[in-house]
Coordinates of C-alpha atoms in Angstrom, one line a residue:
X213 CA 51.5 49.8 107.2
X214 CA 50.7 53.4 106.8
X215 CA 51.2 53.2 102.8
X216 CA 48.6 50.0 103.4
X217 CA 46.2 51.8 105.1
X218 CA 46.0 54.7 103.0
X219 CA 45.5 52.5 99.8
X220 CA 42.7 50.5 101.2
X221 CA 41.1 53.2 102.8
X222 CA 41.0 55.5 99.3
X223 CA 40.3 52.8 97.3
X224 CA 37.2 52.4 99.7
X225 CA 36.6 56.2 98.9
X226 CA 36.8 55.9 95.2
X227 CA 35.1 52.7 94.4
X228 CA 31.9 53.9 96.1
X229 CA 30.1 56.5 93.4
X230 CA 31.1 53.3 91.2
X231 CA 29.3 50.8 93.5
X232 CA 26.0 53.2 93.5
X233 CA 26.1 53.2 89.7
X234 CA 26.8 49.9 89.1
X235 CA 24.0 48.8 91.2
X236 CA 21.8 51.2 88.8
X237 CA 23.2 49.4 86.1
X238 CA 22.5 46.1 87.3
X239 CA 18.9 46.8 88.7
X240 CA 18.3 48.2 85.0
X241 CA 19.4 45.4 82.9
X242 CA 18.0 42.4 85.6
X243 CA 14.3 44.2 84.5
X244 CA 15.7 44.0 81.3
X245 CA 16.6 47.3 79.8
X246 CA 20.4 48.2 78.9
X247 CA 21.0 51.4 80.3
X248 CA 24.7 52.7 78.8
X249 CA 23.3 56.2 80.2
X250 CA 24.4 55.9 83.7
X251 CA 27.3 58.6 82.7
X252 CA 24.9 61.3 82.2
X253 CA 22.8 60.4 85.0
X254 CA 25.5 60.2 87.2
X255 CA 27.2 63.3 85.6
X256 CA 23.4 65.8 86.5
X257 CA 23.3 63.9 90.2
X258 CA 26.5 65.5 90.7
X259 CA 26.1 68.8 89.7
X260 CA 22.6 68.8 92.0
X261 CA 24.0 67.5 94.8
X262 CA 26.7 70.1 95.0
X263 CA 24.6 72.8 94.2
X264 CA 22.2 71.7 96.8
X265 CA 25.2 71.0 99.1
X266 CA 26.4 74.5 98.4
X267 CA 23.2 76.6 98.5
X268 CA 21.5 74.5 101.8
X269 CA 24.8 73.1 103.5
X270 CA 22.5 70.0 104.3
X271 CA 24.6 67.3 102.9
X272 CA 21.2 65.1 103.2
X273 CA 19.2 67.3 101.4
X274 CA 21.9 67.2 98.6
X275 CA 21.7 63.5 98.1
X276 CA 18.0 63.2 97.7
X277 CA 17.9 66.0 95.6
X278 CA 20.9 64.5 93.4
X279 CA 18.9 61.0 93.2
X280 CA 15.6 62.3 92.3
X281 CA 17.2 64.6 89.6
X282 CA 19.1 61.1 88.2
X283 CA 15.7 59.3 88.6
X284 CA 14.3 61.8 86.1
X285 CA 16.5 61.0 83.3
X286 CA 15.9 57.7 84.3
X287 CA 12.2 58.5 83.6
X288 CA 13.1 59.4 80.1
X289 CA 15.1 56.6 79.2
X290 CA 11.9 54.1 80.7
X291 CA 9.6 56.1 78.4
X292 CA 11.9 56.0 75.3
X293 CA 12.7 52.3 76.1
X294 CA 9.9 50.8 77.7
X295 CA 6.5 52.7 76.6
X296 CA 8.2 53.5 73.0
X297 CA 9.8 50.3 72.5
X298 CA 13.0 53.0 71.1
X299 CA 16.5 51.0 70.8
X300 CA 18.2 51.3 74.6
X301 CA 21.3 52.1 73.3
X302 CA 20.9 55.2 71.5
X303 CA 18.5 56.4 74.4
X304 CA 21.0 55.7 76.4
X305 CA 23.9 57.5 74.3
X306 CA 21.2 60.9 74.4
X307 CA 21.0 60.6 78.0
X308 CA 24.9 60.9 78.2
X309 CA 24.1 63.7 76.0
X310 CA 21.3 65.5 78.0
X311 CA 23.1 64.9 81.3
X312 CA 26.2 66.6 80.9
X313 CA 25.0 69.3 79.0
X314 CA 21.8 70.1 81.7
X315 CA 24.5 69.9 84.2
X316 CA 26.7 72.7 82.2
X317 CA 23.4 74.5 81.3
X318 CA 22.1 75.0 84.9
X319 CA 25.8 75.6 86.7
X320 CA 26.2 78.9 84.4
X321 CA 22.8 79.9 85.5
X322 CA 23.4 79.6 89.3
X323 CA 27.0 80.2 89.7
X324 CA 27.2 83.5 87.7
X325 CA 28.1 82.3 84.2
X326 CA 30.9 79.7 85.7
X327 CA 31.7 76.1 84.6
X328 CA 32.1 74.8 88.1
X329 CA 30.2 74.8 91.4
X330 CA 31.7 77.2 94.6
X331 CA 33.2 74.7 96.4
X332 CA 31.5 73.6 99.5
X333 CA 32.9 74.1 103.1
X334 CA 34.7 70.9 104.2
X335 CA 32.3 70.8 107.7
X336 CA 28.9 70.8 104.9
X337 CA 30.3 68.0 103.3
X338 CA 29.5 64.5 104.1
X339 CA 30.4 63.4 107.5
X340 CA 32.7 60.6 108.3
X341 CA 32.0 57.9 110.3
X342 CA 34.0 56.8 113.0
X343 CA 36.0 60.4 113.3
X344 CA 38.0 60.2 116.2
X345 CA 37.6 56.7 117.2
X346 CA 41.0 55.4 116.1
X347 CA 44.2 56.6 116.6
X348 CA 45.4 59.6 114.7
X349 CA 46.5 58.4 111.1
X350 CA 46.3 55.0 112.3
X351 CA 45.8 52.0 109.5
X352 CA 42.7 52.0 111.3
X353 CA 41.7 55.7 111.2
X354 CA 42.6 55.4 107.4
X355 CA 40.8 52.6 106.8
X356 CA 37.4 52.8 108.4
X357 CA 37.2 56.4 108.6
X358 CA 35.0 57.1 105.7
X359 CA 32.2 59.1 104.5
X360 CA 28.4 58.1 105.4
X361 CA 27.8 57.0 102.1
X362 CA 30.8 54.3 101.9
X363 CA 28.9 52.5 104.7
X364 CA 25.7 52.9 102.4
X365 CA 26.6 51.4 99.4
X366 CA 27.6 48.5 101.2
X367 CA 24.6 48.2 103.0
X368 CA 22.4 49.0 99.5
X369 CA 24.5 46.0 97.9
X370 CA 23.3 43.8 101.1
X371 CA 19.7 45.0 100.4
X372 CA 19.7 44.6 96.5
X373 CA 21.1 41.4 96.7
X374 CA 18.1 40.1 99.3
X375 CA 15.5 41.5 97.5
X376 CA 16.8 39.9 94.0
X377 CA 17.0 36.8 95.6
X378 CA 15.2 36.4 98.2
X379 CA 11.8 37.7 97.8
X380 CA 9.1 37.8 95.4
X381 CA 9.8 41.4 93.9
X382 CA 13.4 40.7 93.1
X383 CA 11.7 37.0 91.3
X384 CA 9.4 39.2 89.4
X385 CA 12.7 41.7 88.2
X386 CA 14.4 38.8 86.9
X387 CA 11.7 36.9 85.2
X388 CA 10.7 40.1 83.6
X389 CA 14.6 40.5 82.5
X390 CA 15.0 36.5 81.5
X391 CA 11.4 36.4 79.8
X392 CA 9.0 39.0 80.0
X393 CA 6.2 37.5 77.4
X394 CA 5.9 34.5 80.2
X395 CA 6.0 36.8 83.3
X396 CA 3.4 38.4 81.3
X397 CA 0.9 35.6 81.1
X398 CA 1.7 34.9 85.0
X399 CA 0.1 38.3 85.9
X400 CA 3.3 40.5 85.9
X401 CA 3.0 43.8 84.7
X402 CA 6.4 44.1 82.6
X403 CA 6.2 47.6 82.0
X404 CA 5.6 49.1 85.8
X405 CA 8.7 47.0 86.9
X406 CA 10.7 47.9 83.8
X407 CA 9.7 51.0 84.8
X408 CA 10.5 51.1 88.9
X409 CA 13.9 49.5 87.8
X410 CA 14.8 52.2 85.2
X411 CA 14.0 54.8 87.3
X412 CA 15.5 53.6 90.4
X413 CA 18.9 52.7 88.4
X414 CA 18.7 57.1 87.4
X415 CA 18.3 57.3 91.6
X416 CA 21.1 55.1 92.4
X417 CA 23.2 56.7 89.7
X418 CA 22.7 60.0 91.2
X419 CA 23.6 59.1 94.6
X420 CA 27.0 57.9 92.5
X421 CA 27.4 61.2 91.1
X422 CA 26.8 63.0 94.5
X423 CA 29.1 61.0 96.6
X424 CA 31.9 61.9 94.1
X425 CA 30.8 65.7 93.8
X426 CA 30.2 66.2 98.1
X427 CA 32.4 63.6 99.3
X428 CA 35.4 62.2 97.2
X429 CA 35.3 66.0 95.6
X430 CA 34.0 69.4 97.5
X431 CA 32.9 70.9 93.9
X432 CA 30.9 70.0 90.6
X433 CA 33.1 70.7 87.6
X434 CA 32.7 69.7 83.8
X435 CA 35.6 66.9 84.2
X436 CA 34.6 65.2 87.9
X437 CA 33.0 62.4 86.7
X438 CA 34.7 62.0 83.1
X439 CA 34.1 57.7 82.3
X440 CA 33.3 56.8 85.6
X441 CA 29.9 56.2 84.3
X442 CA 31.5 53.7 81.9
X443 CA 33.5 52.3 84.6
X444 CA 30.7 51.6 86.4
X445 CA 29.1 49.9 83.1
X446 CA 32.0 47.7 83.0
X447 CA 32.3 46.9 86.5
X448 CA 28.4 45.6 86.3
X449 CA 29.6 43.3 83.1
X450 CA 32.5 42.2 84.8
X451 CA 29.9 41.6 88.1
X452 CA 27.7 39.4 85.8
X453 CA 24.9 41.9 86.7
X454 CA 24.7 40.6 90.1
X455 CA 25.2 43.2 93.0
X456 CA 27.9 41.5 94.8
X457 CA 29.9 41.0 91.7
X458 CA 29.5 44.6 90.6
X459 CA 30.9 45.5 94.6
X460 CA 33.9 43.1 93.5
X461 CA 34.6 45.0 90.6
X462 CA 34.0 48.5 91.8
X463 CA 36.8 47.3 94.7
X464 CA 39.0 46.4 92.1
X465 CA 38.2 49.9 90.1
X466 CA 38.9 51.7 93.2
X467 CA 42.1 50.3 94.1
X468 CA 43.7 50.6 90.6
X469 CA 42.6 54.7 91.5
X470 CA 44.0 54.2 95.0
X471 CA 47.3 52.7 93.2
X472 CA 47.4 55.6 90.4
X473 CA 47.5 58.6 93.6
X474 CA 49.7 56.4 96.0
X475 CA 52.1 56.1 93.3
X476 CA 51.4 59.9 91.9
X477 CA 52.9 60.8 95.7
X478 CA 55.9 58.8 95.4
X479 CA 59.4 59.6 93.9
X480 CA 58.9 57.6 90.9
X481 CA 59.8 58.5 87.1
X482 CA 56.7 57.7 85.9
X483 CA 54.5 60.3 84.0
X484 CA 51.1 61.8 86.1
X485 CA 49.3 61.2 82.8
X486 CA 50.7 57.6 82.3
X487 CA 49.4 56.9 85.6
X488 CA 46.0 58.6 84.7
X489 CA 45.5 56.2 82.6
X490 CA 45.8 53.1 84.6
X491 CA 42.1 52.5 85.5
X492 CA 40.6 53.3 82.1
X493 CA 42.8 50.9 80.6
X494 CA 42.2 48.1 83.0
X495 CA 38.4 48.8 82.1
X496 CA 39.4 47.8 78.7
X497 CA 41.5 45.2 79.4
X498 CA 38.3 44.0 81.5
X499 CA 36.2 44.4 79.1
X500 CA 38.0 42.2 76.5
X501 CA 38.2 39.8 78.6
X502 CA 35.0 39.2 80.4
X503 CA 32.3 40.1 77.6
X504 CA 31.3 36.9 76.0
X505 CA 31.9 35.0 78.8
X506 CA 29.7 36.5 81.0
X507 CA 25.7 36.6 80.1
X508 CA 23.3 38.9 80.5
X509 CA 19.6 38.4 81.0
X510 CA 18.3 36.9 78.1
X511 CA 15.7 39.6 77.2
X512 CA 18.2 42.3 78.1
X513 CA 18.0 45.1 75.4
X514 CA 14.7 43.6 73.7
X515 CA 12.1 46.1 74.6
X516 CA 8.8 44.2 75.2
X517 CA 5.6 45.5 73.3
X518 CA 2.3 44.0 74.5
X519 CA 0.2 42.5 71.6

C-alpha cells in the first residue's frame, strides 16, 4: 500500500505543470491558433517564479510573476500570429527559442554569472495542503498531501471546462476556432479573443513552469523543464483539445514519471537512463497513435485576416 500511495501521490505531483500547460495549449488552439511554443513559455515562467521565489520568499508572488512573464511571450506569439497573420508554427518554434535563452540570459545576470537559480528554502516553497492531517506516511498522507497548486489545476480544469461549455464566452472561443469568418459576421471580434486566449495560454504555461521550478523542484536550472512543454502538446492532442481530456492525459504522463522514480528506487537491473526515457517515448508512442484520429478545430492554425 505504501508503494501505491507513493505512485499516485507523485504522479499527482508531476502531472500538474503538465495539466497547467496543456490547458494553455488547449485554450490556444479552441480560439484557433496552434501554439507549439508552450516549451519556451513554460521554460521563462520557471526561471521567474524561482527567482521571484528566491529573492521575495513569497511563493504567491512567484506564481503571478511567473504567469505574467509566460503571458508576455504569449503576447508575441498573438501579434506574430494573429495581427501579422505569420505561420503559428515557426512563431511558435522562436518562442521555444526566445524562452529558453531569456531564461539563461537573465539567470547569469542575477545569480552572479550562474546557469541555475540558489535554490529556495523548502519552508518558501509552495505549501502543502493537508500537512499533518493524515497519518504519518500514510497512503493517505502520500496521496492527498500535495502542493497548493495540485489542487489548482484541478480546480482551473473545472473552471475551463464550464466556461467552454457552458457560457457564452467559451461559445464565442470555439466558434472563433471552428469558423471565425462566420463568428465574424455574428458580431465577434476574432482577433481580441484570439488574442485573450493566446495570452492567457503564455499565463497558464507559466504557472506550469513555476509549479515545476517552486514545487516539484526548489531551483530553476537549464534542464528542469527539458520536453515537458512538448509533453504537454501531446497530452492536449491526445485530450482532443478538451480540458478534461488533456487532465486524462497529463494523469497518464505523470504516472509513467511516477513509474520511472518508483522503479529508479528499486533493486532492479534496469539502466537510470533506460528508465529516463519511459515518458518521452510513450509521448511518441501517443502521438502515433492518436494524431489523425483526433480533430482539431477546423480553423486551427489558419490565421484570420479581415477583408
Amino acid at each position: 500500500m505504501d508503494s501505491l500511495g507513493f505512485i499516485l501521490g507523485t504522479t499527482l505531483m508531476y502531472s500538474t505543470p503538465l495539466i497547467y500547460t496543456s490547458l494553455g495549449g488547449v485554450i490556444s488552439e479552441r480560439s484557433g491558433v496552434v501554439n507549439i511554443g508552450l516549451e519556451g513559455m513554460m521554460t521563462i515562467g520557471a526561471f521567474i517564479g524561482a527567482t521571484v521565489g528566491y529573492y521575495s520568499g513569497i511563493w504567491w508572488l512567484a506564481l503571478i510573476c511567473a504567469g505574467l512573464g509566460a503571458g508576455v511571450l504569449g503576447l508575441l506569439h498573438a501579434i506574430a500570429s494573429v495581427t501579422l497573420g505569420a505561420e503559428q508554427v515557426v512563431s511558435g518554434i522562436a518562442i521555444n527559442f526566445l524562452g529558453p535563452g531569456a531564461a539563461l540570459f537573465l539567470c547569469r545576470k542575477f545569480f552572479d554569472g550562474k546557469s541555475m537559480t540558489t535554490s529556495i528554502n523548502l519552508d518558501k516553497k509552495i505549501p502543502k495542503l493537508f500537512k499533518g492531517v493524515f497519518p504519518e506516511h500514510s497512503i493517505w498522507e502520500n496521496i492527498f498531501t500535495q502542493e497548493v497548486t495540485v489542487y489548482l489545476a484541478f480546480l482551473i480544469v473545472i473552471v475551463m471546462w464550464f466556461v467552454l461549455y457552458k457560457t457564452k464566452l467559451g461559445l464565442r472561443v470555439r466558434a472563433v476556432g471552428e469558423h471565425p469568418k462566420a463568428a465574424d459576421t455574428l458580431g465577434i471580434n476574432v482577433h481580441r479573443i484570439r488574442y485573450g486566449a493566446v495570452i492567457l495560454s503564455g499565463v497558464l504555461s507559466g504557472l506550469g513552469g513555476a509549479s515545476m521550478s517552486i514545487g516539484v523542484a526548489s531551483n530553476f536550472f537549464p534542464s528542469l523543464i527539458s520536453g515537458q512543454g512538448f509533453i504537454a502538446l501531446a497530452a492536449m492532442i491526445f485530450g482532443k483539445w478538451k480540458p478534461q481530456g488533456a487532465l486524462g492525459a497529463c494523469l497518464i504522463f505523470g504516472a509513467a514519471q511516477a513509474m520511472v522514480i518508483f522503479l529508479g528506487g528499486q533493486d532492479i537491473a534496469v539502466s537510470n537512463d533506460i528508465l529516463s526515457m519511459i515518458p518521452y517515448v510513450l509521448t511518441l508512442v501517443i502521438l502515433m497513435g492518436f494524431v489523425g484520429k483526433s480533430v482539431a478545430p477546423a480553423a486551427d492554425g489558419t490565421p484570420y485576416l479581415k477583408e
